[in-house]
């Protein structure tokens, strides 16, 4: 029932930009939306998150390069990624958290590939 739709990945040169999009159509407003990434041979790592109150957090490696935003009143969010470098190459996954009957549930998107190379 809960289908997380994400897009926006692609291939860019170092210094380029991408904007990731994540959405759960026709759903209640999610408490938090977040992005994680995983590169081959590496552990999955947190990238960024944004709550329904529009509070955003970022991993240290973001270093001011990324900015998360949400559409008002919807489970839909964007992650603007600028100044991308080769180390940002990974599969990026959106995670959407809901509260239902006082319990937290989370759902994952299928992922979108980000490749940064010359």
CSV table of C-alpha atoms in Angstrom, one decimal:
chain,number,residue,atom,x,y,z
A,1,UNK,CA,0.0,0.0,0.0
A,2,UNK,CA,2.8,2.4,0.8
A,3,UNK,CA,4.8,2.9,-2.3
A,4,UNK,CA,7.8,5.2,-2.2
A,5,UNK,CA,8.6,6.7,-5.6
A,6,UNK,CA,11.9,8.4,-6.1
A,7,UNK,CA,13.8,9.8,-9.1
A,8,UNK,CA,16.3,12.3,-10.1
A,9,UNK,CA,19.5,10.3,-10.2
A,10,UNK,CA,21.8,10.4,-13.2
A,11,UNK,CA,25.3,10.9,-14.4
A,12,UNK,CA,27.1,14.2,-14.0
A,13,UNK,CA,30.7,15.5,-14.1
A,14,UNK,CA,32.5,16.6,-10.9
A,15,UNK,CA,31.1,19.9,-9.8
A,16,UNK,CA,27.7,19.1,-11.3
A,17,UNK,CA,24.3,19.1,-9.7
A,18,UNK,CA,21.3,16.8,-9.4
A,19,UNK,CA,18.0,17.1,-7.7
A,20,UNK,CA,16.5,14.0,-6.1
A,21,UNK,CA,12.8,13.7,-5.7
A,22,UNK,CA,10.9,11.4,-3.3
A,23,UNK,CA,7.2,11.0,-2.9
A,24,UNK,CA,4.5,8.8,-1.4
A,25,UNK,CA,1.4,9.8,-3.5
A,26,UNK,CA,-1.9,10.2,-1.9
A,27,UNK,CA,-0.7,9.5,1.6
A,28,UNK,CA,-0.8,11.1,5.0
A,29,UNK,CA,1.9,13.6,5.6
A,30,UNK,CA,5.0,11.7,6.7
A,31,UNK,CA,6.8,12.6,9.9
A,32,UNK,CA,10.2,12.5,8.3
A,33,UNK,CA,11.8,11.9,4.9
A,34,UNK,CA,15.4,11.0,4.5
A,35,UNK,CA,18.0,9.9,2.0
A,36,UNK,CA,20.6,7.2,2.5
A,37,UNK,CA,23.2,6.1,0.1
A,38,UNK,CA,25.3,3.0,-0.5
A,39,UNK,CA,28.3,2.6,-2.8
A,40,UNK,CA,29.7,-0.8,-3.8
A,41,UNK,CA,31.7,-2.3,-1.0
A,42,UNK,CA,30.6,0.4,1.5
A,43,UNK,CA,28.0,0.5,4.3
A,44,UNK,CA,24.8,2.3,3.8
A,45,UNK,CA,25.1,5.8,5.2
A,46,UNK,CA,22.8,8.7,6.1
A,47,UNK,CA,22.8,11.7,3.8
A,48,UNK,CA,20.0,14.0,4.7
A,49,UNK,CA,16.6,14.2,6.3
A,50,UNK,CA,13.7,16.6,6.6
A,51,UNK,CA,10.7,16.5,8.9
A,52,UNK,CA,7.2,17.7,8.3
A,53,UNK,CA,8.2,20.7,10.4
A,54,UNK,CA,10.8,21.5,7.7
A,55,UNK,CA,13.7,20.7,10.0
A,56,UNK,CA,16.6,19.5,7.9
A,57,UNK,CA,19.7,17.6,8.9
A,58,UNK,CA,22.7,16.6,6.9
A,59,UNK,CA,25.6,14.2,7.2
A,60,UNK,CA,29.0,15.8,7.8
A,61,UNK,CA,30.3,15.0,4.4
A,62,UNK,CA,27.6,17.1,2.8
A,63,UNK,CA,29.5,20.2,3.9
A,64,UNK,CA,26.8,22.6,2.9
A,65,UNK,CA,26.5,21.2,-0.7
A,66,UNK,CA,23.0,19.7,-0.4
A,67,UNK,CA,19.7,21.2,0.6
A,68,UNK,CA,16.5,19.3,1.4
A,69,UNK,CA,13.0,20.7,1.0
A,70,UNK,CA,9.4,19.5,1.1
A,71,UNK,CA,6.2,20.3,-0.5
A,72,UNK,CA,3.7,21.8,1.9
A,73,UNK,CA,1.2,19.3,3.3
A,74,UNK,CA,2.5,16.4,1.2
A,75,UNK,CA,4.8,13.5,1.5
A,76,UNK,CA,7.0,14.8,-1.2
A,77,UNK,CA,10.5,16.1,-0.9
A,78,UNK,CA,13.5,17.2,-2.8
A,79,UNK,CA,17.2,16.9,-2.2
A,80,UNK,CA,19.2,19.4,-4.2
A,81,UNK,CA,22.8,18.3,-4.6
A,82,UNK,CA,25.4,20.7,-5.8
A,83,UNK,CA,29.2,20.5,-6.2
A,84,UNK,CA,29.0,16.7,-6.6
A,85,UNK,CA,32.2,14.8,-6.5
A,86,UNK,CA,33.3,11.2,-7.3
A,87,UNK,CA,32.8,10.2,-3.7
A,88,UNK,CA,29.1,11.0,-4.0
A,89,UNK,CA,28.7,8.1,-6.5
A,90,UNK,CA,26.2,5.7,-4.9
A,91,UNK,CA,22.7,4.3,-5.0
A,92,UNK,CA,20.5,6.8,-3.2
A,93,UNK,CA,17.5,5.5,-1.3
A,94,UNK,CA,14.6,7.5,0.1
A,95,UNK,CA,13.2,6.5,3.5
A,96,UNK,CA,9.8,7.7,4.5
A,97,UNK,CA,8.7,7.6,8.1
A,98,UNK,CA,5.0,7.6,9.3
A,99,UNK,CA,3.4,7.4,12.7
A,100,UNK,CA,0.3,5.2,12.8
A,101,UNK,CA,-1.5,4.6,16.1
A,102,UNK,CA,1.4,6.0,18.0
A,103,UNK,CA,3.9,3.6,16.3
A,104,UNK,CA,6.6,4.6,13.8
A,105,UNK,CA,6.8,2.8,10.5
A,106,UNK,CA,9.3,3.4,7.7
A,107,UNK,CA,9.3,2.5,4.0
A,108,UNK,CA,12.1,2.5,1.4
A,109,UNK,CA,12.1,3.6,-2.1
A,110,UNK,CA,13.7,1.5,-4.9
A,111,UNK,CA,16.7,3.8,-5.1
A,112,UNK,CA,18.1,6.0,-7.8
A,113,UNK,CA,21.7,5.9,-9.0
A,114,UNK,CA,24.0,8.9,-8.8
A,115,UNK,CA,27.2,8.7,-10.8
A,116,UNK,CA,29.8,11.4,-10.7
A,117,UNK,CA,32.7,11.0,-13.1
A,118,UNK,CA,34.8,12.9,-15.6
